[in-house]
């Protein structure tokens, strides 16, 4: 392992991650693993590129040096960003899988038991078929999840990086709230959010902000399409800030009225209550299913006419497009007996779909589990912002000066 002091985390953090991975490899009796998921490669080495649609793999042997198999163009990222010294690049018109086989043979791993990530987005079926056909000297076993076991609980170093991502998230959300008003287009809101995130030190997120207004808020995962916000409508915002590929996310809602309707008031109150109650009960040892039930029961008890149609939260951290979440590692869903552990980080989403049958609204939080409870990454007030047609926003500004945790309205 090459020692360098210009990576996201100190060298000992990467050494720990690598040794923990090798401990899991020993328990699974694997001689080596081929890691192709871009988030997992970055977690282990600090390697990142937007060119991950081309085959790339980090090979980690149980003993000996790790090496990267990459497209020629991406080899520079290995040398510029990571501690990895050995590379085995291939040309654009070359055979990536054959290069991997050759590299395994060179490393003395051709007659070994090798794990690979069968469920990786970026190791498609045709490449897996070719890998199995060409690797005739040893055994290939699915090791999907072997790196994620280490990723699910963040270290103190990762929490600090996520706090920097949170500053970008809050800056973007505040900018979106500030500019949202009747007559403004969704595009203008999206532009303001994006500019504020980047000006606050944020980097390109895995997903750009979600901005929808009025009836368009009922379209799942829709974002700006030029629509102009109308008097009396609402704007649904979901922003995920990013720093060094680590993300935090939040939802907020802006309402273009003097006061909330009874159904909108119920939605706001139930979301606030769900977040408050969950934070009260979260601690190491609470089951995922119980955490989900706390949120789900509160949301379903409102008089808003809507429902929580998805999971109530998901792990969040390292992400590349097409998604900012780690929900495939762990999501808060009914019936899951897994327990919460210190260092886990979640985006909690007690959002309400279908208020009055035609509105989606949201207030959400990203927090990390501590030894005795949890802490939010954010200070932005957890409430709807009211904007009368000719007035000014009534939501208080975030408490940024001293970092004080804002309390949700009760």
Tab-separated table of C-alpha atoms in Angstrom:
chain	number	residue	atom	x	y	z
A	1	UNK	CA	0.000	0.000	0.000
A	2	UNK	CA	1.457	3.302	-1.121
A	3	UNK	CA	1.522	5.884	1.688
A	4	UNK	CA	0.121	9.296	0.757
A	5	UNK	CA	-1.460	12.156	2.665
A	6	UNK	CA	-3.643	13.733	-0.043
A	7	UNK	CA	-6.594	11.343	-0.013
A	8	UNK	CA	-10.044	11.883	1.516
A	9	UNK	CA	-9.155	9.925	4.659
A	10	UNK	CA	-5.898	9.218	6.501
A	11	UNK	CA	-3.881	6.144	5.428
A	12	UNK	CA	-4.782	4.189	8.551
A	13	UNK	CA	-8.487	4.437	7.640
A	14	UNK	CA	-7.876	2.667	4.330
A	15	UNK	CA	-5.598	0.125	5.992
A	16	UNK	CA	-8.368	-0.691	8.483
A	17	UNK	CA	-10.981	-1.064	5.752
A	18	UNK	CA	-8.725	-3.383	3.761
A	19	UNK	CA	-7.866	-5.568	6.742
A	20	UNK	CA	-11.537	-5.789	7.768
A	21	UNK	CA	-12.372	-6.915	4.228
A	22	UNK	CA	-9.672	-9.563	4.353
A	23	UNK	CA	-11.051	-10.826	7.666
A	24	UNK	CA	-14.410	-11.354	5.961
A	25	UNK	CA	-12.666	-13.033	3.025
A	26	UNK	CA	-11.024	-15.492	5.434
A	27	UNK	CA	-14.365	-16.296	7.000
A	28	UNK	CA	-15.776	-17.042	3.524
A	29	UNK	CA	-12.655	-18.989	2.488
A	30	UNK	CA	-11.935	-16.711	-0.470
A	31	UNK	CA	-8.431	-16.355	-1.888
A	32	UNK	CA	-9.284	-13.085	-3.643
A	33	UNK	CA	-12.220	-10.835	-4.496
A	34	UNK	CA	-12.969	-8.897	-7.671
A	35	UNK	CA	-14.731	-5.660	-6.680
A	36	UNK	CA	-16.543	-3.901	-9.536
A	37	UNK	CA	-19.070	-1.679	-7.748
A	38	UNK	CA	-17.798	1.948	-7.990
A	39	UNK	CA	-18.905	2.833	-4.440
A	40	UNK	CA	-17.056	-0.168	-3.035
A	41	UNK	CA	-13.907	0.579	-5.017
A	42	UNK	CA	-13.933	4.138	-3.731
A	43	UNK	CA	-14.562	3.011	-0.153
A	44	UNK	CA	-11.461	0.822	-0.267
A	45	UNK	CA	-9.098	3.018	-2.304
A	46	UNK	CA	-10.492	6.587	-2.832
A	47	UNK	CA	-10.697	5.865	-6.569
A	48	UNK	CA	-13.431	7.659	-8.461
A	49	UNK	CA	-14.286	8.479	-12.056
A	50	UNK	CA	-17.402	9.226	-14.069
A	51	UNK	CA	-16.224	6.562	-16.514
A	52	UNK	CA	-17.466	3.632	-14.453
A	53	UNK	CA	-19.754	2.470	-17.277
A	54	UNK	CA	-16.610	0.840	-18.693
A	55	UNK	CA	-15.458	-2.302	-16.910
A	56	UNK	CA	-13.271	-1.633	-13.910
A	57	UNK	CA	-12.291	-3.861	-11.024
A	58	UNK	CA	-10.190	-3.799	-7.888
A	59	UNK	CA	-8.682	-7.211	-7.203
A	60	UNK	CA	-7.943	-7.819	-3.530
A	61	UNK	CA	-5.983	-11.012	-2.802
A	62	UNK	CA	-5.958	-12.467	0.680
A	63	UNK	CA	-2.191	-11.976	0.642
A	64	UNK	CA	-0.127	-9.745	-1.610
A	65	UNK	CA	-0.667	-6.536	-3.514
A	66	UNK	CA	-4.026	-5.303	-4.738
A	67	UNK	CA	-4.317	-4.198	-8.351
A	68	UNK	CA	-6.775	-2.394	-10.611
A	69	UNK	CA	-8.044	-3.457	-14.027
A	70	UNK	CA	-9.277	-0.339	-15.830
A	71	UNK	CA	-9.744	1.241	-19.201
A	72	UNK	CA	-6.521	2.968	-20.321
A	73	UNK	CA	-8.064	6.410	-19.933
A	74	UNK	CA	-9.022	5.745	-16.301
A	75	UNK	CA	-5.613	4.479	-15.213
A	76	UNK	CA	-4.573	8.050	-14.353
A	77	UNK	CA	-7.245	8.122	-11.628
A	78	UNK	CA	-5.596	5.173	-9.904
A	79	UNK	CA	-2.237	6.939	-9.756
A	80	UNK	CA	-3.634	10.410	-8.978
A	81	UNK	CA	-6.121	9.423	-6.270
A	82	UNK	CA	-5.344	6.087	-4.616
A	83	UNK	CA	-2.844	4.055	-2.649
A	84	UNK	CA	-2.937	1.266	-5.282
A	85	UNK	CA	0.377	0.836	-7.105
A	86	UNK	CA	-0.333	-1.947	-9.617
A	87	UNK	CA	-2.576	-1.347	-12.632
A	88	UNK	CA	-3.552	-3.588	-15.522
A	89	UNK	CA	-5.223	-1.314	-18.115
A	90	UNK	CA	-6.911	-2.345	-21.351
A	91	UNK	CA	-7.473	-0.456	-24.613
A	92	UNK	CA	-10.865	0.766	-25.789
A	93	UNK	CA	-10.837	-1.956	-28.448
A	94	UNK	CA	-9.403	-4.490	-26.007
A	95	UNK	CA	-11.033	-7.308	-24.055
A	96	UNK	CA	-11.604	-6.242	-20.450
A	97	UNK	CA	-12.523	-9.684	-19.137
A	98	UNK	CA	-9.561	-11.319	-20.845
A	99	UNK	CA	-7.329	-8.650	-19.290
A	100	UNK	CA	-8.781	-9.528	-15.890
A	101	UNK	CA	-8.089	-13.230	-16.454
A	102	UNK	CA	-4.508	-12.472	-17.508
A	103	UNK	CA	-4.007	-10.285	-14.424
A	104	UNK	CA	-5.338	-13.017	-12.121
A	105	UNK	CA	-2.944	-15.496	-13.768
A	106	UNK	CA	0.001	-13.067	-13.320
A	107	UNK	CA	-0.889	-12.729	-9.613
A	108	UNK	CA	-0.920	-16.492	-9.112
A	109	UNK	CA	-4.699	-16.515	-8.616
A	110	UNK	CA	-5.808	-18.536	-11.621
A	111	UNK	CA	-6.353	-21.751	-9.619
A	112	UNK	CA	-7.979	-20.041	-6.640
A	113	UNK	CA	-11.388	-19.460	-5.084
A	114	UNK	CA	-12.348	-15.963	-6.190
A	115	UNK	CA	-15.353	-13.925	-5.137
A	116	UNK	CA	-17.123	-11.479	-7.411
A	117	UNK	CA	-20.083	-9.102	-7.007
A	118	UNK	CA	-22.825	-10.913	-8.885
A	119	UNK	CA	-25.407	-8.218	-8.098
A	120	UNK	CA	-23.274	-5.245	-9.142
A	121	UNK	CA	-24.947	-2.837	-11.574
A	122	UNK	CA	-21.660	-2.613	-13.424
A	123	UNK	CA	-20.871	-6.268	-13.997
A	124	UNK	CA	-23.585	-7.197	-16.517
A	125	UNK	CA	-24.666	-10.740	-17.276
A	126	UNK	CA	-22.691	-11.054	-20.504
A	127	UNK	CA	-19.450	-10.130	-18.706
A	128	UNK	CA	-20.218	-12.555	-15.889
A	129	UNK	CA	-20.834	-15.304	-18.448
A	130	UNK	CA	-17.508	-14.585	-20.120
A	131	UNK	CA	-15.744	-14.500	-16.738
A	132	UNK	CA	-17.123	-17.943	-15.860
A	133	UNK	CA	-16.236	-19.322	-19.299
A	134	UNK	CA	-12.660	-18.018	-19.196
A	135	UNK	CA	-11.827	-18.713	-15.552
A	136	UNK	CA	-11.479	-22.481	-15.794
A	137	UNK	CA	-8.640	-23.021	-13.345
A	138	UNK	CA	-10.450	-22.197	-10.103
A	139	UNK	CA	-13.858	-21.425	-8.623
A	140	UNK	CA	-15.922	-18.249	-8.846
A	141	UNK	CA	-18.311	-17.519	-5.957
A	142	UNK	CA	-20.745	-14.687	-5.403
A	143	UNK	CA	-19.422	-12.376	-2.664
A	144	UNK	CA	-21.954	-9.581	-3.096
A	145	UNK	CA	-22.187	-7.565	0.109
A	146	UNK	CA	-18.725	-8.377	1.418
A	147	UNK	CA	-17.600	-4.725	1.172
A	148	UNK	CA	-20.999	-3.317	2.151
A	149	UNK	CA	-20.697	-5.070	5.509
A	150	UNK	CA	-17.984	-2.545	6.292
A	151	UNK	CA	-19.702	0.431	4.656
A	152	UNK	CA	-22.965	0.261	6.599
A	153	UNK	CA	-21.436	1.687	9.810
A	154	UNK	CA	-19.537	4.915	9.196
A	155	UNK	CA	-16.323	5.781	11.001
A	156	UNK	CA	-15.775	9.098	12.747
A	157	UNK	CA	-13.854	10.241	9.672
A	158	UNK	CA	-16.812	9.469	7.409
A	159	UNK	CA	-19.242	11.289	9.713
A	160	UNK	CA	-17.105	14.423	9.431
A	161	UNK	CA	-17.128	14.206	5.626
A	162	UNK	CA	-20.906	13.788	5.680
A	163	UNK	CA	-21.176	16.941	7.802
A	164	UNK	CA	-19.505	18.806	4.945
A	165	UNK	CA	-21.998	17.307	2.527
A	166	UNK	CA	-24.773	18.438	4.892
A	167	UNK	CA	-23.630	22.053	4.631
A	168	UNK	CA	-24.130	21.855	0.872
A	169	UNK	CA	-27.525	20.194	1.333
A	170	UNK	CA	-28.748	22.927	3.674
A	171	UNK	CA	-27.411	25.731	1.509
A	172	UNK	CA	-29.157	24.304	-1.522
A	173	UNK	CA	-32.434	23.748	0.281
A	174	UNK	CA	-32.447	27.234	1.778
A	175	UNK	CA	-31.848	28.721	-1.670
A	176	UNK	CA	-34.736	26.694	-3.078
A	177	UNK	CA	-37.058	27.818	-0.297
A	178	UNK	CA	-35.995	31.439	-0.737
A	179	UNK	CA	-36.648	31.611	-4.470
A	180	UNK	CA	-39.836	29.538	-4.600
A	181	UNK	CA	-42.897	31.749	-5.162
A	182	UNK	CA	-45.759	32.149	-7.614
A	183	UNK	CA	-44.507	33.004	-11.092
A	184	UNK	CA	-41.096	31.333	-10.681
A	185	UNK	CA	-40.384	28.273	-12.796
A	186	UNK	CA	-39.266	24.939	-11.428
A	187	UNK	CA	-36.105	25.374	-13.522
A	188	UNK	CA	-35.237	28.599	-11.728
A	189	UNK	CA	-35.699	26.877	-8.374
A	190	UNK	CA	-33.499	23.982	-9.477
A	191	UNK	CA	-30.820	26.390	-10.701
A	192	UNK	CA	-30.794	28.281	-7.403
A	193	UNK	CA	-30.500	25.060	-5.393
A	194	UNK	CA	-27.664	23.753	-7.538
A	195	UNK	CA	-25.690	26.989	-7.481
A	196	UNK	CA	-25.996	27.293	-3.705
A	197	UNK	CA	-24.871	23.700	-3.130
A	198	UNK	CA	-21.772	24.149	-5.217
A	199	UNK	CA	-20.961	27.574	-3.761
A	200	UNK	CA	-21.129	25.994	-0.295
A	201	UNK	CA	-18.410	23.528	-1.248
A	202	UNK	CA	-20.637	20.752	-2.512
A	203	UNK	CA	-19.622	18.549	-5.420
A	204	UNK	CA	-21.744	16.973	-8.199
A	205	UNK	CA	-24.335	14.758	-6.481
A	206	UNK	CA	-25.426	11.338	-7.626
A	207	UNK	CA	-28.870	12.796	-8.355
A	208	UNK	CA	-29.733	16.419	-9.061
A	209	UNK	CA	-32.391	18.013	-6.817
A	210	UNK	CA	-36.040	17.068	-7.124
A	211	UNK	CA	-38.266	20.098	-7.731
A	212	UNK	CA	-41.974	19.667	-8.469
A	213	UNK	CA	-44.947	21.965	-8.023
A	214	UNK	CA	-48.701	21.530	-7.734
A	215	UNK	CA	-50.063	18.356	-9.355
A	216	UNK	CA	-46.631	17.371	-10.686
A	217	UNK	CA	-45.614	16.502	-7.135
A	218	UNK	CA	-47.628	13.281	-7.529
A	219	UNK	CA	-45.220	11.996	-10.202
A	220	UNK	CA	-42.619	9.747	-8.594
A	221	UNK	CA	-39.022	10.961	-8.908
A	222	UNK	CA	-40.008	13.789	-11.248
A	223	UNK	CA	-38.013	17.005	-11.232
A	224	UNK	CA	-38.060	20.373	-12.942
A	225	UNK	CA	-39.538	20.634	-16.424
A	226	UNK	CA	-40.099	24.353	-16.828
A	227	UNK	CA	-43.489	24.542	-15.140
A	228	UNK	CA	-44.390	27.881	-13.532
A	229	UNK	CA	-45.503	27.833	-9.894
A	230	UNK	CA	-49.067	29.089	-9.470
A	231	UNK	CA	-50.792	31.007	-6.665
A	232	UNK	CA	-52.134	28.716	-3.949
A	233	UNK	CA	-49.942	25.757	-4.945
A	234	UNK	CA	-47.092	24.044	-3.140
A	235	UNK	CA	-43.540	23.133	-4.158
A	236	UNK	CA	-41.986	19.844	-3.108
A	237	UNK	CA	-38.189	19.886	-2.748
A	238	UNK	CA	-35.732	17.058	-2.137
A	239	UNK	CA	-32.045	17.909	-2.102
A	240	UNK	CA	-29.016	15.639	-1.745
A	241	UNK	CA	-25.742	17.443	-1.130
A	242	UNK	CA	-22.454	15.709	-1.892
A	243	UNK	CA	-18.846	15.967	-0.743
A	244	UNK	CA	-16.223	13.427	-1.831
A	245	UNK	CA	-19.093	11.225	-3.062
A	246	UNK	CA	-20.676	11.125	0.427
A	247	UNK	CA	-24.271	12.378	0.528
A	248	UNK	CA	-26.876	13.712	2.933
A	249	UNK	CA	-30.447	14.451	1.858
A	250	UNK	CA	-33.552	16.299	3.001
A	251	UNK	CA	-37.109	17.076	1.902
A	252	UNK	CA	-38.978	20.334	2.495
A	253	UNK	CA	-42.240	21.857	1.255
A	254	UNK	CA	-43.145	25.444	0.350
A	255	UNK	CA	-46.833	26.419	0.303
A	256	UNK	CA	-48.052	29.508	-1.572
A	257	UNK	CA	-50.753	30.422	0.934
A	258	UNK	CA	-51.318	32.509	4.071
A	259	UNK	CA	-52.207	29.435	6.108
A	260	UNK	CA	-52.357	25.691	5.719
A	261	UNK	CA	-55.522	23.774	4.972
A	262	UNK	CA	-56.534	21.208	7.640
A	263	UNK	CA	-55.184	18.345	5.530
A	264	UNK	CA	-51.869	20.054	4.859
A	265	UNK	CA	-51.577	20.972	8.546
A	266	UNK	CA	-52.171	17.322	9.458
A	267	UNK	CA	-49.471	16.180	7.016
A	268	UNK	CA	-46.971	18.660	8.441
A	269	UNK	CA	-47.729	17.719	12.034
A	270	UNK	CA	-47.547	13.975	11.431
A	271	UNK	CA	-44.206	14.233	9.626
A	272	UNK	CA	-42.790	16.384	12.414
A	273	UNK	CA	-44.080	13.945	15.013
A	274	UNK	CA	-42.668	10.937	13.140
A	275	UNK	CA	-39.191	12.461	12.988
A	276	UNK	CA	-39.316	13.544	16.626
A	277	UNK	CA	-40.502	10.147	17.894
A	278	UNK	CA	-38.056	8.169	15.804
A	279	UNK	CA	-35.138	10.262	17.036
A	280	UNK	CA	-36.388	9.680	20.590
A	281	UNK	CA	-36.314	5.898	20.222
A	282	UNK	CA	-33.350	5.323	17.912
A	283	UNK	CA	-30.360	3.733	19.569
A	284	UNK	CA	-28.131	0.745	18.904
A	285	UNK	CA	-30.211	-2.406	19.266
A	286	UNK	CA	-33.506	-1.087	17.877
A	287	UNK	CA	-34.665	-3.282	15.007
A	288	UNK	CA	-35.085	-1.934	11.509
A	289	UNK	CA	-38.689	-3.151	11.527
A	290	UNK	CA	-39.501	-1.307	14.765
A	291	UNK	CA	-37.950	1.894	13.424
A	292	UNK	CA	-40.098	1.648	10.311
A	293	UNK	CA	-43.222	0.960	12.398
A	294	UNK	CA	-42.717	4.113	14.485
A	295	UNK	CA	-42.763	6.258	11.350
A	296	UNK	CA	-45.438	4.343	9.472
A	297	UNK	CA	-47.934	4.253	12.365
A	298	UNK	CA	-47.678	7.999	12.937
A	299	UNK	CA	-48.068	8.928	9.266
A	300	UNK	CA	-51.081	6.632	8.851
A	301	UNK	CA	-52.763	8.206	11.893
A	302	UNK	CA	-53.196	11.635	10.250
A	303	UNK	CA	-56.276	13.209	8.660
A	304	UNK	CA	-54.385	14.330	5.556
A	305	UNK	CA	-55.794	11.723	3.197
A	306	UNK	CA	-52.363	10.594	2.031
A	307	UNK	CA	-50.059	7.702	2.846
A	308	UNK	CA	-46.456	6.607	3.149
A	309	UNK	CA	-46.137	4.333	0.112
A	310	UNK	CA	-42.417	3.564	0.360
A	311	UNK	CA	-39.866	2.433	2.911
A	312	UNK	CA	-39.558	4.946	5.742
A	313	UNK	CA	-35.817	5.460	5.389
A	314	UNK	CA	-32.591	4.125	3.957
A	315	UNK	CA	-28.871	4.043	4.573
A	316	UNK	CA	-27.037	6.914	2.909
A	317	UNK	CA	-23.358	7.612	2.292
A	318	UNK	CA	-21.119	6.933	-0.725
A	319	UNK	CA	-22.983	7.170	-4.014
A	320	UNK	CA	-22.493	7.512	-7.746
A	321	UNK	CA	-25.298	8.019	-10.267
A	322	UNK	CA	-27.973	6.738	-10.702
A	323	UNK	CA	-28.897	6.991	-6.993
A	324	UNK	CA	-27.685	8.817	-3.877
A	325	UNK	CA	-28.837	6.159	-1.405
A	326	UNK	CA	-27.411	2.963	0.055
A	327	UNK	CA	-30.852	1.421	0.421
A	328	UNK	CA	-29.704	-1.828	-1.148
A	329	UNK	CA	-27.415	-2.192	1.881
A	330	UNK	CA	-30.098	-1.382	4.463
A	331	UNK	CA	-33.569	0.163	4.303
A	332	UNK	CA	-36.115	0.748	7.056
A	333	UNK	CA	-38.867	-1.676	6.088
A	334	UNK	CA	-41.435	-3.821	7.845
A	335	UNK	CA	-40.341	-7.279	8.940
A	336	UNK	CA	-36.585	-6.697	8.807
A	337	UNK	CA	-35.012	-8.025	12.044
A	338	UNK	CA	-31.622	-6.364	11.560
A	339	UNK	CA	-30.634	-4.022	14.374
A	340	UNK	CA	-29.337	-0.481	14.296
A	341	UNK	CA	-25.674	0.009	15.170
A	342	UNK	CA	-23.527	2.974	16.091
A	343	UNK	CA	-22.280	4.753	12.979
A	344	UNK	CA	-25.206	3.864	10.745
A	345	UNK	CA	-26.508	6.842	8.757
A	346	UNK	CA	-30.061	7.151	7.460
A	347	UNK	CA	-32.193	9.463	5.371
A	348	UNK	CA	-35.558	9.266	7.157
A	349	UNK	CA	-38.455	10.010	4.792
A	350	UNK	CA	-41.880	10.267	6.478
A	351	UNK	CA	-43.212	11.943	3.343
A	352	UNK	CA	-46.913	11.910	2.517
A	353	UNK	CA	-48.105	10.940	-0.952
A	354	UNK	CA	-51.599	11.962	-2.009
A	355	UNK	CA	-52.688	14.683	0.414
A	356	UNK	CA	-56.221	15.572	-0.717
A	357	UNK	CA	-55.594	13.047	-3.483
A	358	UNK	CA	-53.385	15.350	-5.546
A	359	UNK	CA	-50.412	16.582	-3.483
A	360	UNK	CA	-47.138	15.058	-2.337
A	361	UNK	CA	-45.355	16.808	0.534
A	362	UNK	CA	-42.275	16.038	2.561
A	363	UNK	CA	-40.141	16.885	5.576
A	364	UNK	CA	-37.165	14.588	6.098
A	365	UNK	CA	-33.904	14.275	8.002
A	366	UNK	CA	-30.518	12.594	7.702
A	367	UNK	CA	-29.040	11.421	11.001
A	368	UNK	CA	-26.333	9.153	12.331
A	369	UNK	CA	-26.708	6.607	15.119
A	370	UNK	CA	-24.581	7.337	18.176
A	371	UNK	CA	-23.646	5.214	21.190
A	372	UNK	CA	-26.804	6.288	23.013
A	373	UNK	CA	-29.160	7.696	20.375
A	374	UNK	CA	-28.798	9.689	17.191
A	375	UNK	CA	-27.787	13.128	15.903
A	376	UNK	CA	-29.080	15.065	12.910
A	377	UNK	CA	-26.696	16.442	10.318
A	378	UNK	CA	-28.985	19.450	9.841
A	379	UNK	CA	-30.252	22.587	11.592
A	380	UNK	CA	-32.868	23.748	9.072
A	381	UNK	CA	-36.342	24.027	10.669
A	382	UNK	CA	-38.560	21.023	10.052
A	383	UNK	CA	-41.721	22.773	8.901
A	384	UNK	CA	-43.549	23.945	5.820
A	385	UNK	CA	-42.660	27.405	4.589
A	386	UNK	CA	-45.704	29.607	3.940
A	387	UNK	CA	-45.472	32.171	1.155
A	388	UNK	CA	-48.543	34.275	0.552
A	389	UNK	CA	-48.816	35.623	-2.977
A	390	UNK	CA	-47.634	39.108	-2.043
A	391	UNK	CA	-45.875	38.370	1.237
A	392	UNK	CA	-42.560	37.002	2.392
A	393	UNK	CA	-41.608	33.549	3.669
A	394	UNK	CA	-42.510	32.989	7.290
A	395	UNK	CA	-40.163	30.091	8.069
A	396	UNK	CA	-37.293	31.088	10.412
A	397	UNK	CA	-33.762	30.989	9.073
A	398	UNK	CA	-31.511	28.055	9.891
A	399	UNK	CA	-29.407	28.399	13.057
A	400	UNK	CA	-26.057	28.395	11.365
A	401	UNK	CA	-24.093	30.684	13.612
A	402	UNK	CA	-23.505	28.259	16.463
A	403	UNK	CA	-24.593	24.997	14.864
A	404	UNK	CA	-27.492	24.629	17.334
A	405	UNK	CA	-29.866	21.786	16.486
A	406	UNK	CA	-33.232	23.147	15.406
A	407	UNK	CA	-36.206	21.574	17.144
A	408	UNK	CA	-39.208	20.464	15.094
A	409	UNK	CA	-42.489	22.119	15.796
A	410	UNK	CA	-44.874	20.122	17.954
